[in-house]
Short mmCIF file of C-alpha atoms in Angstrom, two decimals:
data_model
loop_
_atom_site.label_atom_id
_atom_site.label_comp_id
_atom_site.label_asym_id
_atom_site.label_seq_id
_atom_site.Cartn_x
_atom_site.Cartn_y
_atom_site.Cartn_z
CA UNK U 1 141.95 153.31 -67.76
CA UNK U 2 138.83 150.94 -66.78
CA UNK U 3 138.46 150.31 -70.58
CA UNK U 4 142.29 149.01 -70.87
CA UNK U 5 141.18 147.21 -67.06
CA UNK U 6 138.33 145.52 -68.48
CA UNK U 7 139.95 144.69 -71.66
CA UNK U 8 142.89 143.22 -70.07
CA UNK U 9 140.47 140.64 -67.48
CA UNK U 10 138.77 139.37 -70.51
CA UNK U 11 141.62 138.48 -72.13
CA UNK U 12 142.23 135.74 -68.75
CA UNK U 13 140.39 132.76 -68.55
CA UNK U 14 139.82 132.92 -65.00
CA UNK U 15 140.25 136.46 -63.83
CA UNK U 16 137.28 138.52 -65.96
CA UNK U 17 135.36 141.05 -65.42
CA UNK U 18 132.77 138.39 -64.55
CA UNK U 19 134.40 136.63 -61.75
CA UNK U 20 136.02 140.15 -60.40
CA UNK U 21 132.61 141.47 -59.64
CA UNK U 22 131.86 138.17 -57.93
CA UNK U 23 134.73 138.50 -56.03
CA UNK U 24 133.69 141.98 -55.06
CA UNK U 25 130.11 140.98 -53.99
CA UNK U 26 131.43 138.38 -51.92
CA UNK U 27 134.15 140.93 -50.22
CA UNK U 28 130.87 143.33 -49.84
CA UNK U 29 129.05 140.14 -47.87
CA UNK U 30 131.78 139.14 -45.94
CA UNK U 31 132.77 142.90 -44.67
CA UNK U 32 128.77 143.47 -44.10
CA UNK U 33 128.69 140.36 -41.81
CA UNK U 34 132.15 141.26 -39.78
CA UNK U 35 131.32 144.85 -39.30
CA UNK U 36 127.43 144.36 -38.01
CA UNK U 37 128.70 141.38 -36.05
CA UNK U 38 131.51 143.26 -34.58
CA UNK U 39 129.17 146.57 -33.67
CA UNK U 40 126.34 144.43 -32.11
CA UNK U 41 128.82 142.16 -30.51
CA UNK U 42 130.52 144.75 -28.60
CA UNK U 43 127.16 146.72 -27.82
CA UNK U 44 125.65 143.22 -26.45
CA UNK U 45 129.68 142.53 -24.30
CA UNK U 46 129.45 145.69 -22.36
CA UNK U 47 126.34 145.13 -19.92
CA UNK U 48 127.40 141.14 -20.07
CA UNK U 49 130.88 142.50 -18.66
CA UNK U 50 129.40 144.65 -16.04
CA UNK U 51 126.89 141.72 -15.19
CA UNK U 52 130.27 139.53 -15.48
CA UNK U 53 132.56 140.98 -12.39
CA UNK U 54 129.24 141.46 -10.62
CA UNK U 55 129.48 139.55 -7.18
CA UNK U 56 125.57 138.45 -6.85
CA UNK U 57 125.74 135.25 -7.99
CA UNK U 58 122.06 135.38 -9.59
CA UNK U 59 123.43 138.42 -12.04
CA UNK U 60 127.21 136.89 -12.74
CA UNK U 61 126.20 133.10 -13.15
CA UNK U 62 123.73 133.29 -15.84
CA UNK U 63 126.54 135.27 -17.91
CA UNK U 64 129.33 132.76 -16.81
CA UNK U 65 127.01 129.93 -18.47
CA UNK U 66 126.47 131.89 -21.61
CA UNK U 67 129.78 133.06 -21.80
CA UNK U 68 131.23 128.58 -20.94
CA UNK U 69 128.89 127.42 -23.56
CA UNK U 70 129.71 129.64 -26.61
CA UNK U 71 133.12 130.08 -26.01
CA UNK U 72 133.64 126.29 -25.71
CA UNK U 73 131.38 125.15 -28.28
CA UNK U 74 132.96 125.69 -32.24
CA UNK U 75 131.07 128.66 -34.15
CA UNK U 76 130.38 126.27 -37.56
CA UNK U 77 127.97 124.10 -34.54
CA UNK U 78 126.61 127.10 -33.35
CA UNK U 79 126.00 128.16 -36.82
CA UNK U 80 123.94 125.32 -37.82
CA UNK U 81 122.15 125.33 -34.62
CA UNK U 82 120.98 128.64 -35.33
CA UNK U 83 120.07 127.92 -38.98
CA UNK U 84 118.75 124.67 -39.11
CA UNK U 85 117.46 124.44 -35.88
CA UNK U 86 115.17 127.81 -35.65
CA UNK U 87 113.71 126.80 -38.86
CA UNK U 88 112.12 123.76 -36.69
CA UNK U 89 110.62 125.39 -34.15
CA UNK U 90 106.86 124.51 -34.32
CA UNK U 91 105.11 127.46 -35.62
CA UNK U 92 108.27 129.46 -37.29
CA UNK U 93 107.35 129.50 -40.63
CA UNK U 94 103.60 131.00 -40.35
CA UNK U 95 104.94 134.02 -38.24
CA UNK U 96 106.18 137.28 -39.19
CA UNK U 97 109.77 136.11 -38.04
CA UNK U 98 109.59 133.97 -41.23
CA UNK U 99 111.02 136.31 -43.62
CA UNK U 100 113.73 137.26 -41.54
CA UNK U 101 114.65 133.60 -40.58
CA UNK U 102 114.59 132.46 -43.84
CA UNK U 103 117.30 134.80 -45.24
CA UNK U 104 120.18 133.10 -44.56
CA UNK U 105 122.54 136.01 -43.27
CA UNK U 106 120.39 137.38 -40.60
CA UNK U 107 121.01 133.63 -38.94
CA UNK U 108 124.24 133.77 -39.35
CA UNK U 109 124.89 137.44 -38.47
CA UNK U 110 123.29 136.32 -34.87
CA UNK U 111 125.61 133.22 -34.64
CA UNK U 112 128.68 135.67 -35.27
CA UNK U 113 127.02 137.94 -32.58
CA UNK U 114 126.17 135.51 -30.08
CA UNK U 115 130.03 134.11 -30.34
CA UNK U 116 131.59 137.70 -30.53
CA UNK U 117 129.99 139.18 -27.56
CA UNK U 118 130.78 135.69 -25.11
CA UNK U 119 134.90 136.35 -26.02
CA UNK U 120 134.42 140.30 -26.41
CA UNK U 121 132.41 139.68 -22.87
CA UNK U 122 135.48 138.16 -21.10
CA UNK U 123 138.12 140.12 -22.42
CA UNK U 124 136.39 143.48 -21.23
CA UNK U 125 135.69 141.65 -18.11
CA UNK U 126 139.41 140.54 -17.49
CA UNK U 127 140.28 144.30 -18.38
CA UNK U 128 137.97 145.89 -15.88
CA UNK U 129 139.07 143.29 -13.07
CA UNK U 130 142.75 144.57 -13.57
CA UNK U 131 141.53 148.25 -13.20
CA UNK U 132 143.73 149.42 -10.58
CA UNK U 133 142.09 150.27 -6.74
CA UNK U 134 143.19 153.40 -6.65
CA UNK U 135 141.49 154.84 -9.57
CA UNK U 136 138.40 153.59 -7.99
CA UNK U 137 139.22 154.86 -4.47
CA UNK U 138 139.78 158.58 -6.35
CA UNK U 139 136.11 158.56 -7.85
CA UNK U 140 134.88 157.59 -4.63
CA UNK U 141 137.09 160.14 -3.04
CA UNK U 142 135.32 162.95 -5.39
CA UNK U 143 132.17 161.29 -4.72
CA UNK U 144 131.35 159.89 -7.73
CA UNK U 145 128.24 157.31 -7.63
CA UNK U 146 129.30 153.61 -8.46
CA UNK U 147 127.69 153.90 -12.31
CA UNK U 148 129.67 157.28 -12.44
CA UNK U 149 132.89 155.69 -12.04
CA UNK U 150 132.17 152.78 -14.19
CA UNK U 151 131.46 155.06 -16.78
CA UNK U 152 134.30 157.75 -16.35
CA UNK U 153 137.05 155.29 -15.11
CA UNK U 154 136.63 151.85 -15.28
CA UNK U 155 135.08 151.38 -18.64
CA UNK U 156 137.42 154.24 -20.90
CA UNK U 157 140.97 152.56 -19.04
CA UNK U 158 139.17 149.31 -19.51
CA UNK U 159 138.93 149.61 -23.16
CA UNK U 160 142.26 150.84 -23.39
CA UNK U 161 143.87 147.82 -21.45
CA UNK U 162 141.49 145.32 -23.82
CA UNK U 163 142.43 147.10 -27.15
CA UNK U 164 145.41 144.39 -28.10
CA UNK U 165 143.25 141.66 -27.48
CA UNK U 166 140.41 142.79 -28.77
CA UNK U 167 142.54 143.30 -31.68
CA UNK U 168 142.99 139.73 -32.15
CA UNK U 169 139.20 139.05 -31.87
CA UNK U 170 138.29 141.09 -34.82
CA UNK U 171 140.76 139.36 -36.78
CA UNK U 172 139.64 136.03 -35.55
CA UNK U 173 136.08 137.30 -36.41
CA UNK U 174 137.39 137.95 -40.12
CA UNK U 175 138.58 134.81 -40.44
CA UNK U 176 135.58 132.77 -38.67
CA UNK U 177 133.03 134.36 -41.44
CA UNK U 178 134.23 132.28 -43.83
CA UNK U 179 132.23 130.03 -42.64
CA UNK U 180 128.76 131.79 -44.02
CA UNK U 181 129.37 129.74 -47.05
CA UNK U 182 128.37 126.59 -45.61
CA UNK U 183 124.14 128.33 -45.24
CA UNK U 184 123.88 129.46 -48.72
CA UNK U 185 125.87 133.23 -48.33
CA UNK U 186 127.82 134.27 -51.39
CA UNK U 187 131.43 135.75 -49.05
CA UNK U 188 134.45 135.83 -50.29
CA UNK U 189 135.07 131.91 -49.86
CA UNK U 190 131.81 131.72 -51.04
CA UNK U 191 132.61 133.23 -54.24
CA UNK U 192 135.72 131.15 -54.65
CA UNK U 193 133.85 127.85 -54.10
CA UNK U 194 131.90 129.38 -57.52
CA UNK U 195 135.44 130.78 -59.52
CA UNK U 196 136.50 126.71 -58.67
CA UNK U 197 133.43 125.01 -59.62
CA UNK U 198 133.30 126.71 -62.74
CA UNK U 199 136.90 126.48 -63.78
CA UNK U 200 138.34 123.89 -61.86
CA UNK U 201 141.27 126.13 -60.71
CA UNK U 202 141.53 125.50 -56.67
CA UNK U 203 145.19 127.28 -56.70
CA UNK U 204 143.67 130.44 -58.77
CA UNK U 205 140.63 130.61 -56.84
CA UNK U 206 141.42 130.22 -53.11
CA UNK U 207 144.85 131.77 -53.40
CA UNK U 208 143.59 135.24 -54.59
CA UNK U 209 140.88 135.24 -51.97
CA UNK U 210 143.44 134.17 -49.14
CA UNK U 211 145.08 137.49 -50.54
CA UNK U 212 141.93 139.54 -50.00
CA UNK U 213 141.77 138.18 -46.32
CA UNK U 214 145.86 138.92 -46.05
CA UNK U 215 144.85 142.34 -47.13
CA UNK U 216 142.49 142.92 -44.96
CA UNK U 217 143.87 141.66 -41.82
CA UNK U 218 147.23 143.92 -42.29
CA UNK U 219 144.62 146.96 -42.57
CA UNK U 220 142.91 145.92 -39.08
CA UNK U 221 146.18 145.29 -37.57
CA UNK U 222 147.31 148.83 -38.92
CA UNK U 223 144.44 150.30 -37.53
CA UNK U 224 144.89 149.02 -34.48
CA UNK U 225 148.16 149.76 -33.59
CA UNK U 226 147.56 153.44 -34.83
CA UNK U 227 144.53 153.38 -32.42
CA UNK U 228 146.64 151.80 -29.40
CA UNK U 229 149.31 154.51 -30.40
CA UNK U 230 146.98 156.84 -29.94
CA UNK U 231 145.04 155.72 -27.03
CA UNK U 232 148.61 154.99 -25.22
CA UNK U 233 150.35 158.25 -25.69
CA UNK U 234 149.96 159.18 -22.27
CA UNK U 235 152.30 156.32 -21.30
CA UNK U 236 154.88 157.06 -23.77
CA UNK U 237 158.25 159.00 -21.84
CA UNK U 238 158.52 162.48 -22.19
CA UNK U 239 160.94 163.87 -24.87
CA UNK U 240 164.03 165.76 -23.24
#
């Protein structure tokens, strides 16, 4: 079956063998890049979150201005900021922070995390602001300590009451990575940039990889609504 595969790509001018496993490496790239941004992002969001709805001014502010400045800035500025600007810093390029700085997706994997965590940061925080009183006036009721009942109540109905929106974040996190292209990284616009400038086919090129990204947005918005169908059940009526 590959056989008749392969034999039928190298029979197209544009679609071969050749240019599918491009395509692949660049799908590879880009779903590296999403997923590590993604993990990190949401690791990084949860303390900022706490540190968000917390009332001392010296903890929440600091977190506020992180949270303004990335969220109001455009990712492709934050991405060359990153990349072309760290490179600059007196010093950089005799230390040991060299070889990491110098591949071009570690850069960009912290501009993705940087910009994931300051919208992942207010969404959670929104969702833990709406968490209702009396949830929190049970724990303290059973006399649960203040981290206790952030960890058993207002973080799990948190995440439940952010899952929609954070929904929408990963997708617009799948989307934003096309960007990578512009440093260097071979993603899946990356690799269509090299299927046009070899054949000249814009149409062929981009249109197959806007497929890929269809594709894969359907499967996170499958996942998610199997997640929220899951994570929701308790709300659903009872059957008769």
């Amino acid at each position: 079956m590959l056989e008749s595969l392969y034999a039928f790509l190298d029979q197209n001018e544009i679609f071969t063998s050749t240019t599918i496993v491009h395509y692949w490496s660049g799908l590879t790239t880009t779903v590296q890049l999403v997923v590590l941004s993604l993990i990190l992002g949401l690791i990084l969001s949860v303390p900022l979150a706490v540190a968000r709805t917390s009332k001392n001014p010296w903890i929440n502010r600091p977190v506020w201005i992180y949270v303004y400045v990335f969220r109001g800035t455009p990712l492709l500025i934050q991405l060359y900021l990153i990349y072309y600007g760290v490179a600059k810093i007196e010093g950089i390029q005799q230390s040991m922070f060299w070889a990491i700085v110098e591949d071009a997706f570690y850069p960009c994997l912290f501009a993705f995390v940087l910009n994931t965590a300051a919208y992942t940061t207010e969404i959670l925080r929104g969702a833990m602001m709406a968490t209702p009183n009396g949830e929190i006036e049970a724990g303290k009721a059973y006399g649960m300590s203040r981290f206790t009942i952030l960890r058993r109540i207002i973080l799990p109905s948190s995440f439940r009451r952010a899952l929609p929106a954070y929904s929408n974040e990963v997708i617009f996190m799948l989307h934003a990575s096309s960007i990578a292209s512009v440093v260097t990284i071979i993603d899946l616009t990356g690799a269509a940039r090299d299927i046009y400038a070899r054949f000249y086919a814009p149409f062929d090129a981009f249109l197959f990889v806007a497929a890929i990204y269809l594709c894969l947005t359907f499967s996170i918005v499958y996942g998610f609504k199997r997640l929220e169908h899951r994570w929701h059940r308790h709300l659903r009526p009872l059957e008769s």
